[in-house]
Protein backbone atom coordinates (compact mmCIF):
# COMPACT_ATOMS: atom_id res chain seq x y z
CA UNK A 1 0.00 0.00 0.00
CA UNK A 2 1.61 3.22 -1.22
CA UNK A 3 -0.57 5.50 0.90
CA UNK A 4 -2.03 7.16 -2.20
CA UNK A 5 -5.74 6.62 -2.69
CA UNK A 6 -7.79 7.04 -5.83
CA UNK A 7 -11.52 6.96 -6.39
CA UNK A 8 -13.40 5.50 -8.09
CA UNK A 9 -11.63 2.27 -8.99
CA UNK A 10 -13.71 1.76 -12.08
CA UNK A 11 -15.78 4.15 -14.15
CA UNK A 12 -17.90 3.37 -17.17
CA UNK A 13 -19.41 6.24 -19.09
CA UNK A 14 -20.58 7.22 -22.54
CA UNK A 15 -18.92 9.33 -25.19
CA UNK A 16 -19.46 13.04 -24.75
CA UNK A 17 -19.78 12.80 -20.99
CA UNK A 18 -17.65 14.36 -18.26
CA UNK A 19 -16.07 12.59 -15.30
CA UNK A 20 -13.98 13.53 -12.29
CA UNK A 21 -11.24 11.35 -10.88
CA UNK A 22 -10.07 11.95 -7.34
CA UNK A 23 -6.70 11.43 -5.70
CA UNK A 24 -5.53 11.76 -2.11
CA UNK A 25 -1.72 11.90 -1.79
CA UNK A 26 0.36 10.34 0.95
CA UNK A 27 0.26 12.27 4.18
CA UNK A 28 2.69 15.16 3.95
CA UNK A 29 3.32 14.94 0.21
CA UNK A 30 2.92 18.26 -1.55
CA UNK A 31 3.31 17.13 -5.16
CA UNK A 32 0.65 15.26 -7.06
CA UNK A 33 1.15 13.82 -10.54
CA UNK A 34 -1.35 12.39 -13.00
CA UNK A 35 -0.47 9.71 -15.54
CA UNK A 36 -2.49 7.99 -18.24
CA UNK A 37 -1.85 4.42 -19.33
CA UNK A 38 -3.50 3.11 -22.44
CA UNK A 39 -2.69 -0.06 -24.34
CA UNK A 40 -1.19 1.71 -27.33
CA UNK A 41 0.50 4.66 -25.59
CA UNK A 42 2.01 3.16 -22.49
CA UNK A 43 2.38 5.18 -19.31
CA UNK A 44 2.31 8.90 -20.05
CA UNK A 45 2.69 11.90 -17.77
CA UNK A 46 -0.20 14.35 -17.86
CA UNK A 47 0.30 17.05 -15.26
CA UNK A 48 1.87 17.92 -11.90
CA UNK A 49 0.65 20.09 -9.08
CA UNK A 50 2.69 21.25 -6.14
CA UNK A 51 1.04 22.77 -3.10
CA UNK A 52 -1.94 23.88 -5.13
CA UNK A 53 -0.11 25.23 -8.16
CA UNK A 54 0.36 23.68 -11.57
CA UNK A 55 4.06 23.02 -12.09
CA UNK A 56 4.52 20.78 -15.11
CA UNK A 57 2.45 19.72 -18.05
CA UNK A 58 2.80 16.74 -20.32
CA UNK A 59 0.65 15.58 -23.20
CA UNK A 60 -2.58 16.56 -21.55
CA UNK A 61 -5.50 17.25 -23.85
CA UNK A 62 -7.36 20.55 -23.65
CA UNK A 63 -10.49 18.57 -22.74
CA UNK A 64 -8.70 17.49 -19.56
CA UNK A 65 -8.05 19.68 -16.57
CA UNK A 66 -6.86 19.19 -13.03
CA UNK A 67 -6.59 21.03 -9.77
CA UNK A 68 -5.15 20.55 -6.33
CA UNK A 69 -7.12 21.75 -3.35
CA UNK A 70 -5.90 23.32 -0.08
CA UNK A 71 -6.09 19.93 1.65
CA UNK A 72 -3.75 18.70 -1.13
CA UNK A 73 -6.11 16.22 -2.70
CA UNK A 74 -6.37 16.51 -6.45
CA UNK A 75 -9.01 16.00 -9.09
CA UNK A 76 -8.63 15.23 -12.77
CA UNK A 77 -11.56 16.33 -14.89
CA UNK A 78 -12.12 14.71 -18.25
CA UNK A 79 -14.76 16.17 -20.53
CA UNK A 80 -16.27 15.48 -23.97
CA UNK A 81 -15.06 11.95 -23.55
CA UNK A 82 -14.04 9.90 -26.57
CA UNK A 83 -13.54 6.17 -26.97
CA UNK A 84 -9.79 6.76 -27.05
CA UNK A 85 -9.84 8.19 -23.54
CA UNK A 86 -10.46 4.71 -22.17
CA UNK A 87 -7.40 4.00 -20.04
CA UNK A 88 -6.00 3.56 -16.58
CA UNK A 89 -5.41 6.87 -14.84
CA UNK A 90 -2.83 6.90 -12.08
CA UNK A 91 -2.11 9.50 -9.51
CA UNK A 92 1.26 9.67 -7.78
CA UNK A 93 2.63 11.82 -5.00
CA UNK A 94 5.99 12.87 -3.65
CA UNK A 95 7.12 15.12 -0.82
CA UNK A 96 8.95 17.60 -3.00
CA UNK A 97 8.55 19.69 -6.11
CA UNK A 98 11.26 17.84 -7.97
CA UNK A 99 10.48 14.33 -6.85
CA UNK A 100 11.75 11.45 -8.89
CA UNK A 101 10.76 9.00 -6.16
CA UNK A 102 7.03 8.91 -6.65
CA UNK A 103 4.39 6.80 -4.95
CA UNK A 104 1.54 5.68 -7.15
CA UNK A 105 -2.05 4.98 -6.33
CA UNK A 106 -3.97 1.93 -7.52
CA UNK A 107 -5.47 3.79 -10.46
CA UNK A 108 -8.90 4.44 -11.90
CA UNK A 109 -9.94 2.37 -14.89
CA UNK A 110 -12.04 4.49 -17.21
CA UNK A 111 -14.08 2.84 -19.92
CA UNK A 112 -15.81 5.06 -22.46
CA UNK A 113 -18.54 3.33 -24.48
CA UNK B 1 16.73 12.68 -19.64
CA UNK B 2 19.12 10.13 -21.08
CA UNK B 3 17.68 7.41 -23.29
CA UNK B 4 17.56 3.90 -21.84
CA UNK B 5 17.48 0.52 -23.53
CA UNK B 6 16.09 -2.59 -21.86
CA UNK B 7 15.41 -6.09 -23.18
CA UNK B 8 11.70 -6.52 -23.88
CA UNK B 9 11.37 -9.67 -21.81
CA UNK B 10 13.22 -12.01 -19.46
CA UNK B 11 12.46 -15.20 -17.61
CA UNK B 12 13.65 -16.32 -14.21
CA UNK B 13 13.10 -19.38 -12.05
CA UNK B 14 11.55 -18.86 -8.67
CA UNK B 15 14.16 -18.62 -5.93
CA UNK B 16 16.93 -17.64 -8.33
CA UNK B 17 18.37 -14.19 -8.78
CA UNK B 18 16.82 -12.03 -11.48
CA UNK B 19 19.30 -9.71 -13.16
CA UNK B 20 17.67 -7.00 -15.25
CA UNK B 21 20.01 -4.93 -17.44
CA UNK B 22 19.63 -1.37 -18.61
CA UNK B 23 21.84 0.53 -21.03
CA UNK B 24 22.11 4.28 -20.69
CA UNK B 25 25.22 5.13 -22.69
CA UNK B 26 24.39 8.86 -22.95
CA UNK B 27 23.96 9.37 -19.22
CA UNK B 28 25.43 12.60 -17.92
CA UNK B 29 27.29 13.13 -14.69
CA UNK B 30 24.38 14.45 -12.68
CA UNK B 31 21.80 11.90 -13.80
CA UNK B 32 20.60 9.15 -11.50
CA UNK B 33 19.32 5.72 -12.45
CA UNK B 34 15.85 4.93 -11.13
CA UNK B 35 14.00 1.64 -11.22
CA UNK B 36 10.28 1.16 -11.00
CA UNK B 37 8.12 -1.86 -11.56
CA UNK B 38 4.48 -2.34 -12.45
CA UNK B 39 2.65 -5.50 -11.52
CA UNK B 40 -0.21 -6.12 -13.91
CA UNK B 41 -2.59 -3.11 -13.97
CA UNK B 42 -1.38 -1.86 -10.57
CA UNK B 43 0.28 1.48 -10.05
CA UNK B 44 4.03 1.58 -10.67
CA UNK B 45 6.17 0.97 -7.61
CA UNK B 46 9.45 2.70 -6.87
CA UNK B 47 12.23 0.18 -6.25
CA UNK B 48 15.61 1.85 -5.96
CA UNK B 49 17.86 4.53 -7.40
CA UNK B 50 21.54 5.36 -7.52
CA UNK B 51 24.15 7.69 -8.95
CA UNK B 52 27.40 5.73 -9.20
CA UNK B 53 27.81 3.55 -6.17
CA UNK B 54 26.04 0.26 -5.81
CA UNK B 55 22.86 0.49 -3.80
CA UNK B 56 20.86 -2.06 -1.85
CA UNK B 57 17.56 -1.93 -0.07
CA UNK B 58 15.02 -4.43 1.14
CA UNK B 59 13.66 -4.96 -2.34
CA UNK B 60 16.68 -5.10 -4.62
CA UNK B 61 20.26 -4.21 -5.41
CA UNK B 62 21.40 -1.81 -8.08
CA UNK B 63 24.79 -2.27 -9.71
CA UNK B 64 26.04 0.63 -11.85
CA UNK B 65 29.12 0.11 -14.01
CA UNK B 66 32.13 2.28 -13.39
CA UNK B 67 31.59 4.24 -16.61
CA UNK B 68 27.90 4.54 -15.67
CA UNK B 69 26.79 3.54 -19.14
CA UNK B 70 24.82 0.57 -17.91
CA UNK B 71 23.27 -0.83 -14.77
CA UNK B 72 21.71 -4.02 -13.47
CA UNK B 73 18.81 -4.39 -11.11
CA UNK B 74 19.13 -7.55 -9.05
CA UNK B 75 16.26 -9.27 -7.30
CA UNK B 76 18.24 -11.75 -5.19
CA UNK B 77 15.56 -14.40 -4.69
CA UNK B 78 12.79 -13.90 -7.21
CA UNK B 79 9.28 -14.98 -6.31
CA UNK B 80 6.17 -15.33 -8.42
CA UNK B 81 5.02 -11.97 -7.06
CA UNK B 82 8.01 -10.32 -8.74
CA UNK B 83 6.48 -10.99 -12.15
CA UNK B 84 6.04 -7.47 -13.50
CA UNK B 85 7.22 -4.89 -16.01
CA UNK B 86 10.45 -3.27 -14.82
CA UNK B 87 11.29 0.24 -15.93
CA UNK B 88 14.72 1.85 -15.89
CA UNK B 89 14.59 5.66 -15.91
CA UNK B 90 17.53 8.02 -16.01
CA UNK B 91 16.92 11.45 -14.59
CA UNK B 92 18.60 14.38 -12.99
CA UNK B 93 17.92 14.44 -9.28
CA UNK B 94 15.56 17.29 -8.71
CA UNK B 95 15.28 18.05 -12.42
CA UNK B 96 14.49 21.68 -12.99
CA UNK B 97 12.96 23.75 -15.72
CA UNK B 98 9.47 22.72 -16.67
CA UNK B 99 10.01 18.99 -16.37
CA UNK B 100 10.15 18.81 -12.58
CA UNK B 101 8.95 15.38 -11.50
CA UNK B 102 7.79 14.19 -14.90
CA UNK B 103 8.83 10.54 -15.21
CA UNK B 104 9.19 9.14 -18.70
CA UNK B 105 8.43 5.44 -18.80
CA UNK B 106 9.70 3.45 -21.76
CA UNK B 107 8.55 -0.03 -22.69
CA UNK B 108 10.45 -1.68 -19.84
CA UNK B 109 11.31 -5.36 -19.39
CA UNK B 110 8.60 -7.89 -18.77
CA UNK B 111 10.02 -10.23 -16.14
CA UNK B 112 8.26 -13.55 -15.81
CA UNK B 113 9.16 -15.65 -12.79
CA UNK B 114 8.41 -19.36 -13.28
CA UNK B 115 7.73 -21.91 -10.53
mmCIF file of C-alpha atoms in Angstrom:
data_model
loop_
_atom_site.group_PDB
_atom_site.id
_atom_site.type_symbol
_atom_site.label_atom_id
_atom_site.label_comp_id
_atom_site.label_asym_id
_atom_site.label_seq_id
_atom_site.Cartn_x
_atom_site.Cartn_y
_atom_site.Cartn_z
ATOM 1 C CA UNK A 1 0.000 0.000 0.000
ATOM 2 C CA UNK A 2 1.612 3.221 -1.218
ATOM 3 C CA UNK A 3 -0.571 5.503 0.896
ATOM 4 C CA UNK A 4 -2.033 7.157 -2.196
ATOM 5 C CA UNK A 5 -5.744 6.623 -2.686
ATOM 6 C CA UNK A 6 -7.788 7.039 -5.826
ATOM 7 C CA UNK A 7 -11.517 6.959 -6.394
ATOM 8 C CA UNK A 8 -13.396 5.504 -8.085
ATOM 9 C CA UNK A 9 -11.629 2.275 -8.986
ATOM 10 C CA UNK A 10 -13.714 1.765 -12.076
ATOM 11 C CA UNK A 11 -15.784 4.147 -14.155
ATOM 12 C CA UNK A 12 -17.904 3.374 -17.173
ATOM 13 C CA UNK A 13 -19.412 6.239 -19.091
ATOM 14 C CA UNK A 14 -20.580 7.216 -22.544
ATOM 15 C CA UNK A 15 -18.923 9.330 -25.189
ATOM 16 C CA UNK A 16 -19.458 13.035 -24.754
ATOM 17 C CA UNK A 17 -19.778 12.801 -20.986
ATOM 18 C CA UNK A 18 -17.654 14.364 -18.263
ATOM 19 C CA UNK A 19 -16.072 12.591 -15.305
ATOM 20 C CA UNK A 20 -13.979 13.527 -12.288
ATOM 21 C CA UNK A 21 -11.236 11.348 -10.878
ATOM 22 C CA UNK A 22 -10.066 11.951 -7.338
ATOM 23 C CA UNK A 23 -6.697 11.432 -5.696
ATOM 24 C CA UNK A 24 -5.525 11.762 -2.105
ATOM 25 C CA UNK A 25 -1.723 11.899 -1.789
ATOM 26 C CA UNK A 26 0.359 10.340 0.952
ATOM 27 C CA UNK A 27 0.265 12.272 4.179
ATOM 28 C CA UNK A 28 2.691 15.162 3.955
ATOM 29 C CA UNK A 29 3.316 14.938 0.212
ATOM 30 C CA UNK A 30 2.917 18.260 -1.546
ATOM 31 C CA UNK A 31 3.310 17.126 -5.157
ATOM 32 C CA UNK A 32 0.648 15.258 -7.059
ATOM 33 C CA UNK A 33 1.150 13.823 -10.543
ATOM 34 C CA UNK A 34 -1.348 12.386 -12.995
ATOM 35 C CA UNK A 35 -0.471 9.713 -15.544
ATOM 36 C CA UNK A 36 -2.492 7.987 -18.236
ATOM 37 C CA UNK A 37 -1.845 4.419 -19.330
ATOM 38 C CA UNK A 38 -3.497 3.111 -22.436
ATOM 39 C CA UNK A 39 -2.686 -0.063 -24.340
ATOM 40 C CA UNK A 40 -1.190 1.710 -27.328
ATOM 41 C CA UNK A 41 0.505 4.665 -25.595
ATOM 42 C CA UNK A 42 2.010 3.156 -22.494
ATOM 43 C CA UNK A 43 2.376 5.180 -19.306
ATOM 44 C CA UNK A 44 2.307 8.904 -20.048
ATOM 45 C CA UNK A 45 2.694 11.900 -17.766
ATOM 46 C CA UNK A 46 -0.203 14.347 -17.857
ATOM 47 C CA UNK A 47 0.299 17.052 -15.262
ATOM 48 C CA UNK A 48 1.871 17.920 -11.903
ATOM 49 C CA UNK A 49 0.650 20.090 -9.079
ATOM 50 C CA UNK A 50 2.694 21.250 -6.138
ATOM 51 C CA UNK A 51 1.038 22.770 -3.102
ATOM 52 C CA UNK A 52 -1.943 23.881 -5.125
ATOM 53 C CA UNK A 53 -0.109 25.227 -8.159
ATOM 54 C CA UNK A 54 0.358 23.677 -11.568
ATOM 55 C CA UNK A 55 4.062 23.019 -12.087
ATOM 56 C CA UNK A 56 4.524 20.784 -15.107
ATOM 57 C CA UNK A 57 2.447 19.724 -18.055
ATOM 58 C CA UNK A 58 2.803 16.740 -20.321
ATOM 59 C CA UNK A 59 0.653 15.578 -23.201
ATOM 60 C CA UNK A 60 -2.580 16.563 -21.551
ATOM 61 C CA UNK A 61 -5.496 17.253 -23.848
ATOM 62 C CA UNK A 62 -7.359 20.552 -23.655
ATOM 63 C CA UNK A 63 -10.491 18.572 -22.743
ATOM 64 C CA UNK A 64 -8.704 17.488 -19.561
ATOM 65 C CA UNK A 65 -8.051 19.680 -16.570
ATOM 66 C CA UNK A 66 -6.860 19.190 -13.031
ATOM 67 C CA UNK A 67 -6.595 21.027 -9.774
ATOM 68 C CA UNK A 68 -5.151 20.548 -6.333
ATOM 69 C CA UNK A 69 -7.116 21.746 -3.352
ATOM 70 C CA UNK A 70 -5.901 23.320 -0.083
ATOM 71 C CA UNK A 71 -6.086 19.933 1.647
ATOM 72 C CA UNK A 72 -3.754 18.696 -1.135
ATOM 73 C CA UNK A 73 -6.115 16.223 -2.703
ATOM 74 C CA UNK A 74 -6.367 16.510 -6.453
ATOM 75 C CA UNK A 75 -9.008 16.004 -9.087
ATOM 76 C CA UNK A 76 -8.627 15.234 -12.769
ATOM 77 C CA UNK A 77 -11.561 16.330 -14.892
ATOM 78 C CA UNK A 78 -12.116 14.706 -18.254
ATOM 79 C CA UNK A 79 -14.759 16.170 -20.528
ATOM 80 C CA UNK A 80 -16.266 15.483 -23.973
ATOM 81 C CA UNK A 81 -15.056 11.950 -23.550
ATOM 82 C CA UNK A 82 -14.045 9.904 -26.568
ATOM 83 C CA UNK A 83 -13.542 6.172 -26.966
ATOM 84 C CA UNK A 84 -9.795 6.761 -27.046
ATOM 85 C CA UNK A 85 -9.840 8.189 -23.538
ATOM 86 C CA UNK A 86 -10.459 4.712 -22.172
ATOM 87 C CA UNK A 87 -7.400 4.002 -20.043
ATOM 88 C CA UNK A 88 -5.996 3.558 -16.582
ATOM 89 C CA UNK A 89 -5.409 6.871 -14.843
ATOM 90 C CA UNK A 90 -2.826 6.899 -12.083
ATOM 91 C CA UNK A 91 -2.113 9.500 -9.508
ATOM 92 C CA UNK A 92 1.256 9.671 -7.775
ATOM 93 C CA UNK A 93 2.635 11.825 -5.002
ATOM 94 C CA UNK A 94 5.987 12.871 -3.651
ATOM 95 C CA UNK A 95 7.117 15.122 -0.818
ATOM 96 C CA UNK A 96 8.945 17.602 -3.003
ATOM 97 C CA UNK A 97 8.549 19.688 -6.109
ATOM 98 C CA UNK A 98 11.261 17.842 -7.974
ATOM 99 C CA UNK A 99 10.482 14.335 -6.847
ATOM 100 C CA UNK A 100 11.753 11.445 -8.888
ATOM 101 C CA UNK A 101 10.764 9.004 -6.158
ATOM 102 C CA UNK A 102 7.028 8.910 -6.648
ATOM 103 C CA UNK A 103 4.390 6.800 -4.955
ATOM 104 C CA UNK A 104 1.542 5.676 -7.153
ATOM 105 C CA UNK A 105 -2.048 4.984 -6.329
ATOM 106 C CA UNK A 106 -3.974 1.933 -7.523
ATOM 107 C CA UNK A 107 -5.471 3.788 -10.460
ATOM 108 C CA UNK A 108 -8.900 4.443 -11.905
ATOM 109 C CA UNK A 109 -9.938 2.370 -14.885
ATOM 110 C CA UNK A 110 -12.041 4.491 -17.212
ATOM 111 C CA UNK A 111 -14.083 2.839 -19.925
ATOM 112 C CA UNK A 112 -15.815 5.059 -22.462
ATOM 113 C CA UNK A 113 -18.535 3.329 -24.481
ATOM 114 C CA UNK B 1 16.729 12.679 -19.641
ATOM 115 C CA UNK B 2 19.125 10.131 -21.077
ATOM 116 C CA UNK B 3 17.683 7.408 -23.288
ATOM 117 C CA UNK B 4 17.563 3.901 -21.842
ATOM 118 C CA UNK B 5 17.479 0.517 -23.529
ATOM 119 C CA UNK B 6 16.092 -2.594 -21.857
ATOM 120 C CA UNK B 7 15.412 -6.087 -23.178
ATOM 121 C CA UNK B 8 11.699 -6.522 -23.880
ATOM 122 C CA UNK B 9 11.366 -9.670 -21.805
ATOM 123 C CA UNK B 10 13.217 -12.011 -19.460
ATOM 124 C CA UNK B 11 12.463 -15.200 -17.612
ATOM 125 C CA UNK B 12 13.650 -16.318 -14.211
ATOM 126 C CA UNK B 13 13.099 -19.382 -12.054
ATOM 127 C CA UNK B 14 11.548 -18.864 -8.670
ATOM 128 C CA UNK B 15 14.157 -18.616 -5.934
ATOM 129 C CA UNK B 16 16.925 -17.640 -8.326
ATOM 130 C CA UNK B 17 18.374 -14.186 -8.776
ATOM 131 C CA UNK B 18 16.822 -12.033 -11.484
ATOM 132 C CA UNK B 19 19.304 -9.708 -13.162
ATOM 133 C CA UNK B 20 17.669 -7.001 -15.252
ATOM 134 C CA UNK B 21 20.014 -4.931 -17.439
ATOM 135 C CA UNK B 22 19.630 -1.374 -18.607
ATOM 136 C CA UNK B 23 21.837 0.526 -21.032
ATOM 137 C CA UNK B 24 22.115 4.283 -20.688
ATOM 138 C CA UNK B 25 25.217 5.132 -22.685
ATOM 139 C CA UNK B 26 24.387 8.864 -22.952
ATOM 140 C CA UNK B 27 23.964 9.372 -19.220
ATOM 141 C CA UNK B 28 25.431 12.596 -17.917
ATOM 142 C CA UNK B 29 27.285 13.131 -14.692
ATOM 143 C CA UNK B 30 24.377 14.451 -12.677
ATOM 144 C CA UNK B 31 21.804 11.899 -13.796
ATOM 145 C CA UNK B 32 20.603 9.155 -11.497
ATOM 146 C CA UNK B 33 19.323 5.724 -12.452
ATOM 147 C CA UNK B 34 15.854 4.928 -11.132
ATOM 148 C CA UNK B 35 14.002 1.638 -11.221
ATOM 149 C CA UNK B 36 10.279 1.164 -10.999
ATOM 150 C CA UNK B 37 8.117 -1.862 -11.561
ATOM 151 C CA UNK B 38 4.480 -2.341 -12.446
ATOM 152 C CA UNK B 39 2.653 -5.495 -11.520
ATOM 153 C CA UNK B 40 -0.205 -6.117 -13.912
ATOM 154 C CA UNK B 41 -2.594 -3.110 -13.965
ATOM 155 C CA UNK B 42 -1.382 -1.863 -10.568
ATOM 156 C CA UNK B 43 0.278 1.484 -10.050
ATOM 157 C CA UNK B 44 4.032 1.577 -10.673
ATOM 158 C CA UNK B 45 6.169 0.973 -7.613
ATOM 159 C CA UNK B 46 9.451 2.702 -6.868
ATOM 160 C CA UNK B 47 12.232 0.182 -6.252
ATOM 161 C CA UNK B 48 15.611 1.853 -5.961
ATOM 162 C CA UNK B 49 17.858 4.528 -7.403
ATOM 163 C CA UNK B 50 21.539 5.361 -7.518
ATOM 164 C CA UNK B 51 24.155 7.688 -8.951
ATOM 165 C CA UNK B 52 27.396 5.732 -9.202
ATOM 166 C CA UNK B 53 27.808 3.553 -6.166
ATOM 167 C CA UNK B 54 26.037 0.259 -5.808
ATOM 168 C CA UNK B 55 22.864 0.494 -3.795
ATOM 169 C CA UNK B 56 20.861 -2.063 -1.848
ATOM 170 C CA UNK B 57 17.559 -1.929 -0.067
ATOM 171 C CA UNK B 58 15.020 -4.435 1.141
ATOM 172 C CA UNK B 59 13.661 -4.958 -2.344
ATOM 173 C CA UNK B 60 16.682 -5.102 -4.616
ATOM 174 C CA UNK B 61 20.262 -4.209 -5.411
ATOM 175 C CA UNK B 62 21.404 -1.810 -8.083
ATOM 176 C CA UNK B 63 24.787 -2.269 -9.707
ATOM 177 C CA UNK B 64 26.039 0.627 -11.855
ATOM 178 C CA UNK B 65 29.123 0.112 -14.008
ATOM 179 C CA UNK B 66 32.131 2.284 -13.387
ATOM 180 C CA UNK B 67 31.592 4.238 -16.614
ATOM 181 C CA UNK B 68 27.904 4.543 -15.665
ATOM 182 C CA UNK B 69 26.789 3.542 -19.137
ATOM 183 C CA UNK B 70 24.823 0.572 -17.915
ATOM 184 C CA UNK B 71 23.267 -0.830 -14.774
ATOM 185 C CA UNK B 72 21.706 -4.019 -13.473
ATOM 186 C CA UNK B 73 18.806 -4.388 -11.108
ATOM 187 C CA UNK B 74 19.130 -7.554 -9.048
ATOM 188 C CA UNK B 75 16.257 -9.271 -7.304
ATOM 189 C CA UNK B 76 18.236 -11.747 -5.194
ATOM 190 C CA UNK B 77 15.556 -14.402 -4.694
ATOM 191 C CA UNK B 78 12.786 -13.901 -7.210
ATOM 192 C CA UNK B 79 9.279 -14.981 -6.311
ATOM 193 C CA UNK B 80 6.165 -15.329 -8.419
ATOM 194 C CA UNK B 81 5.021 -11.967 -7.055
ATOM 195 C CA UNK B 82 8.006 -10.316 -8.741
ATOM 196 C CA UNK B 83 6.479 -10.993 -12.154
ATOM 197 C CA UNK B 84 6.040 -7.467 -13.502
ATOM 198 C CA UNK B 85 7.222 -4.887 -16.008
ATOM 199 C CA UNK B 86 10.450 -3.273 -14.821
ATOM 200 C CA UNK B 87 11.292 0.238 -15.930
ATOM 201 C CA UNK B 88 14.716 1.848 -15.892
ATOM 202 C CA UNK B 89 14.588 5.663 -15.905
ATOM 203 C CA UNK B 90 17.532 8.023 -16.013
ATOM 204 C CA UNK B 91 16.924 11.447 -14.595
ATOM 205 C CA UNK B 92 18.600 14.383 -12.992
ATOM 206 C CA UNK B 93 17.922 14.437 -9.277
ATOM 207 C CA UNK B 94 15.565 17.295 -8.712
ATOM 208 C CA UNK B 95 15.276 18.049 -12.424
ATOM 209 C CA UNK B 96 14.493 21.683 -12.995
ATOM 210 C CA UNK B 97 12.962 23.752 -15.715
ATOM 211 C CA UNK B 98 9.471 22.721 -16.668
ATOM 212 C CA UNK B 99 10.011 18.986 -16.366
ATOM 213 C CA UNK B 100 10.153 18.809 -12.578
ATOM 214 C CA UNK B 101 8.954 15.381 -11.502
ATOM 215 C CA UNK B 102 7.794 14.186 -14.898
ATOM 216 C CA UNK B 103 8.831 10.538 -15.206
ATOM 217 C CA UNK B 104 9.186 9.145 -18.704
ATOM 218 C CA UNK B 105 8.435 5.442 -18.805
ATOM 219 C CA UNK B 106 9.695 3.446 -21.757
ATOM 220 C CA UNK B 107 8.552 -0.029 -22.686
ATOM 221 C CA UNK B 108 10.450 -1.682 -19.845
ATOM 222 C CA UNK B 109 11.306 -5.360 -19.393
ATOM 223 C CA UNK B 110 8.596 -7.894 -18.768
ATOM 224 C CA UNK B 111 10.022 -10.234 -16.138
ATOM 225 C CA UNK B 112 8.259 -13.551 -15.805
ATOM 226 C CA UNK B 113 9.156 -15.654 -12.787
ATOM 227 C CA UNK B 114 8.409 -19.357 -13.278
ATOM 228 C CA UNK B 115 7.728 -21.909 -10.527
#
